[in-house]
Amino acid sequence: MKLLGISGTIVGAKTRILVEKVLEEAKKLDPELEVELLDMKQYDVQFCDGRDPSTYTGDTKTMIDIVSSADFYIIGTPIFQGSITGVLKNLFDLVNPEALRHKVMGFVANGGTYQHFLVIENQLKPIAGYFRAYVAPGYVYANTDHFNRQNELVDEDVLQRIKNLAEEVVHMQKALKAGDIHAYS
């Protein structure tokens, strides 16, 4: 099973830190799990122009292939102007919806205020619904106060929510793979 963490931004460090922490916790739960991080900073991705996703080349094709080949996901974004990043939205637009269908998704986000956690509920979960993905019931939202000056997560509640999210996505994926999605309770 391949768990792909997506850091859906080209600026800052906090989103990547959150995604990596969930991947680390998932790997602790299942050492045989294959984990990979897709850091959008490392790719020069074209804007989606509506064409068939299979016709893109270069970094765009590489990124589409990485996303399409994963079994389940941890998707992270900073919150800018009360919304997900354009980079992450572009990624969603580029990937064939069928590549994400019936796959488990967990979400992490970070922002400057405590209220921006609602972006996960109001934007990310509906996008996952469009893809007909299975969404972990929990998620992680962190703001600037949850990190120290060295960008280390120091808030115990956020660290616990990271562990909980890792448990949810791993458990859901195992139940789905076993053919018993109802085993998740």
CSV table of C-alpha atoms in Angstrom, one decimal:
chain,number,residue,atom,x,y,z
A,1,MET,CA,0.0,0.0,0.0
A,2,LYS,CA,1.3,3.4,-1.0
A,3,LEU,CA,0.4,6.4,1.1
A,4,LEU,CA,1.2,9.7,-0.7
A,5,GLY,CA,1.5,12.9,1.3
A,6,ILE,CA,1.0,16.0,-0.8
A,7,SER,CA,2.3,19.4,0.4
A,8,GLY,CA,0.1,21.6,-1.8
A,9,THR,CA,2.1,24.8,-1.7
A,10,ILE,CA,5.2,26.4,-3.2
A,11,VAL,CA,5.9,28.7,-0.2
A,12,GLY,CA,6.6,28.2,3.5
A,13,ALA,CA,7.5,25.1,5.5
A,14,LYS,CA,4.6,24.4,7.9
A,15,THR,CA,2.4,22.5,5.5
A,16,ARG,CA,5.2,20.1,4.6
A,17,ILE,CA,6.0,19.6,8.3
A,18,LEU,CA,2.4,18.7,9.0
A,19,VAL,CA,2.2,16.2,6.1
A,20,GLU,CA,5.5,14.6,7.0
A,21,LYS,CA,4.4,14.1,10.6
A,22,VAL,CA,1.3,12.3,9.5
A,23,LEU,CA,3.4,10.1,7.2
A,24,GLU,CA,5.8,9.3,10.0
A,25,GLU,CA,2.9,8.3,12.3
A,26,ALA,CA,1.4,6.1,9.6
A,27,LYS,CA,4.7,4.4,9.0
A,28,LYS,CA,5.0,3.7,12.8
A,29,LEU,CA,1.6,2.0,12.6
A,30,ASP,CA,2.5,-0.1,9.6
A,31,PRO,CA,6.2,-0.4,8.9
A,32,GLU,CA,5.5,-2.2,5.6
A,33,LEU,CA,3.6,0.8,4.3
A,34,GLU,CA,5.2,2.6,1.4
A,35,VAL,CA,5.1,6.4,2.0
A,36,GLU,CA,6.1,9.1,-0.4
A,37,LEU,CA,6.0,12.9,-0.1
A,38,LEU,CA,5.0,15.0,-3.1
A,39,ASP,CA,6.2,18.5,-2.4
A,40,MET,CA,4.8,20.8,-5.0
A,41,LYS,CA,7.8,23.2,-4.5
A,42,GLN,CA,9.9,20.6,-6.4
A,43,TYR,CA,7.8,20.6,-9.5
A,44,ASP,CA,7.3,23.0,-12.4
A,45,VAL,CA,3.6,22.2,-13.1
A,46,GLN,CA,1.6,23.6,-16.0
A,47,PHE,CA,-1.8,25.2,-15.4
A,48,CYS,CA,-4.6,22.9,-16.2
A,49,ASP,CA,-6.2,23.9,-19.6
A,50,GLY,CA,-8.9,21.3,-19.8
A,51,ARG,CA,-7.1,18.8,-22.0
A,52,ASP,CA,-6.9,15.1,-21.4
A,53,PRO,CA,-4.5,14.6,-18.4
A,54,SER,CA,-2.5,11.9,-20.3
A,55,THR,CA,-1.3,14.6,-22.8
A,56,TYR,CA,0.8,16.6,-20.3
A,57,THR,CA,4.5,16.2,-20.3
A,58,GLY,CA,7.5,16.9,-18.0
A,59,ASP,CA,7.0,17.7,-14.3
A,60,THR,CA,3.2,17.9,-14.9
A,61,LYS,CA,3.0,14.3,-16.2
A,62,THR,CA,5.4,13.1,-13.4
A,63,MET,CA,3.2,14.7,-10.8
A,64,ILE,CA,0.0,13.3,-12.3
A,65,ASP,CA,1.5,9.8,-12.4
A,66,ILE,CA,2.7,10.0,-8.8
A,67,VAL,CA,-0.8,11.1,-7.6
A,68,SER,CA,-2.6,8.5,-9.7
A,69,SER,CA,-0.4,5.6,-8.6
A,70,ALA,CA,-1.0,6.1,-4.8
A,71,ASP,CA,-3.5,4.0,-2.9
A,72,PHE,CA,-4.4,6.7,-0.4
A,73,TYR,CA,-3.5,10.2,0.6
A,74,ILE,CA,-2.6,12.9,3.2
A,75,ILE,CA,-3.3,16.2,1.5
A,76,GLY,CA,-2.0,19.4,3.0
A,77,THR,CA,-2.5,23.1,2.2
A,78,PRO,CA,-1.9,26.4,3.9
A,79,ILE,CA,-4.9,28.6,3.9
A,80,PHE,CA,-4.6,31.8,1.9
A,81,GLN,CA,-7.4,34.4,1.8
A,82,GLY,CA,-9.8,31.8,3.4
A,83,SER,CA,-9.1,29.2,0.7
A,84,ILE,CA,-6.8,26.4,-0.4
A,85,THR,CA,-3.8,27.3,-2.6
A,86,GLY,CA,-4.1,27.7,-6.3
A,87,VAL,CA,-1.3,25.1,-6.6
A,88,LEU,CA,-3.4,22.5,-4.9
A,89,LYS,CA,-6.5,23.4,-6.8
A,90,ASN,CA,-4.5,23.1,-10.0
A,91,LEU,CA,-3.3,19.6,-9.0
A,92,PHE,CA,-6.9,18.5,-8.4
A,93,ASP,CA,-7.8,19.9,-11.8
A,94,LEU,CA,-5.0,18.1,-13.6
A,95,VAL,CA,-5.6,14.6,-12.2
A,96,ASN,CA,-8.2,12.4,-13.8
A,97,PRO,CA,-11.1,12.1,-11.3
A,98,GLU,CA,-11.2,8.4,-11.7
A,99,ALA,CA,-7.6,8.1,-10.4
A,100,LEU,CA,-8.9,9.3,-7.0
A,101,ARG,CA,-12.2,7.5,-6.9
A,102,HIS,CA,-12.8,5.2,-3.9
A,103,LYS,CA,-9.4,6.1,-2.4
A,104,VAL,CA,-9.0,7.3,1.2
A,105,MET,CA,-8.0,10.9,1.9
A,106,GLY,CA,-6.9,12.7,5.0
A,107,PHE,CA,-6.5,16.4,5.3
A,108,VAL,CA,-4.1,18.8,7.1
A,109,ALA,CA,-4.0,22.5,6.8
A,110,ASN,CA,-2.3,25.5,8.4
A,111,GLY,CA,-3.1,29.1,8.7
A,112,GLY,CA,-2.7,32.3,10.6
A,113,THR,CA,-5.9,32.2,12.6
A,114,TYR,CA,-7.9,29.6,14.5
A,115,GLN,CA,-11.0,30.0,12.3
A,116,HIS,CA,-9.5,28.9,9.0
A,117,PHE,CA,-10.0,25.2,9.9
A,118,LEU,CA,-13.4,25.5,8.3
A,119,VAL,CA,-11.7,25.5,4.8
A,120,ILE,CA,-11.2,21.8,5.3
A,121,GLU,CA,-14.9,21.3,5.9
A,122,ASN,CA,-16.2,23.8,3.3
A,123,GLN,CA,-13.7,23.2,0.4
A,124,LEU,CA,-11.5,20.1,0.8
A,125,LYS,CA,-14.2,17.7,1.8
A,126,PRO,CA,-16.5,18.7,-1.0
A,127,ILE,CA,-13.7,18.3,-3.5
A,128,ALA,CA,-13.1,14.8,-2.2
A,129,GLY,CA,-16.8,14.2,-2.5
A,130,TYR,CA,-16.7,15.1,-6.1
A,131,PHE,CA,-13.9,12.5,-6.6
A,132,ARG,CA,-16.0,10.0,-4.7
A,133,ALA,CA,-13.1,9.5,-2.3
A,134,TYR,CA,-13.4,8.2,1.2
A,135,VAL,CA,-12.6,11.0,3.7
A,136,ALA,CA,-11.1,10.3,7.2
A,137,PRO,CA,-13.5,11.8,9.7
A,138,GLY,CA,-10.7,13.7,11.5
A,139,TYR,CA,-8.3,16.2,10.2
A,140,VAL,CA,-5.5,18.4,11.5
A,141,TYR,CA,-5.5,22.2,11.5
A,142,ALA,CA,-2.5,24.1,12.9
A,143,ASN,CA,-1.9,27.8,13.2
A,144,THR,CA,1.3,29.7,13.8
A,145,ASP,CA,0.9,29.4,17.6
A,146,HIS,CA,1.3,25.6,17.3
A,147,PHE,CA,4.9,25.9,16.0
A,148,ASN,CA,8.0,27.2,17.7
A,149,ARG,CA,10.4,29.7,16.1
A,150,GLN,CA,12.3,26.7,14.5
A,151,ASN,CA,9.0,25.6,12.8
A,152,GLU,CA,8.8,22.6,15.1
A,153,LEU,CA,5.3,21.4,16.1
A,154,VAL,CA,5.1,21.9,19.8
A,155,ASP,CA,1.3,21.8,20.5
A,156,GLU,CA,0.5,18.4,22.2
A,157,ASP,CA,-3.2,18.5,21.0
A,158,VAL,CA,-2.1,19.0,17.4
A,159,LEU,CA,0.5,16.2,17.7
A,160,GLN,CA,-2.3,13.9,19.1
A,161,ARG,CA,-4.6,14.8,16.2
A,162,ILE,CA,-1.8,13.9,13.8
A,163,LYS,CA,-1.6,10.4,15.4
A,164,ASN,CA,-5.4,10.1,15.3
A,165,LEU,CA,-5.5,11.0,11.6
A,166,ALA,CA,-2.7,8.6,10.8
A,167,GLU,CA,-4.7,5.8,12.6
A,168,GLU,CA,-7.9,6.7,10.7
A,169,VAL,CA,-6.4,6.7,7.2
A,170,VAL,CA,-4.4,3.5,7.8
A,171,HIS,CA,-7.4,1.7,9.3
A,172,MET,CA,-9.7,2.9,6.5
A,173,GLN,CA,-7.3,1.9,3.8
A,174,LYS,CA,-6.7,-1.6,5.3
A,175,ALA,CA,-10.5,-2.1,5.6
A,176,LEU,CA,-11.0,-0.9,2.0
A,177,LYS,CA,-8.2,-3.2,0.8
A,178,ALA,CA,-9.7,-6.1,2.6
A,179,GLY,CA,-13.0,-5.5,1.0
A,180,ASP,CA,-14.7,-4.6,4.2
A,181,ILE,CA,-15.1,-0.9,4.4
A,182,HIS,CA,-17.8,-1.4,7.0
A,183,ALA,CA,-15.1,-2.7,9.3
A,184,TYR,CA,-14.2,1.0,10.0
A,185,SER,CA,-16.3,2.0,13.0
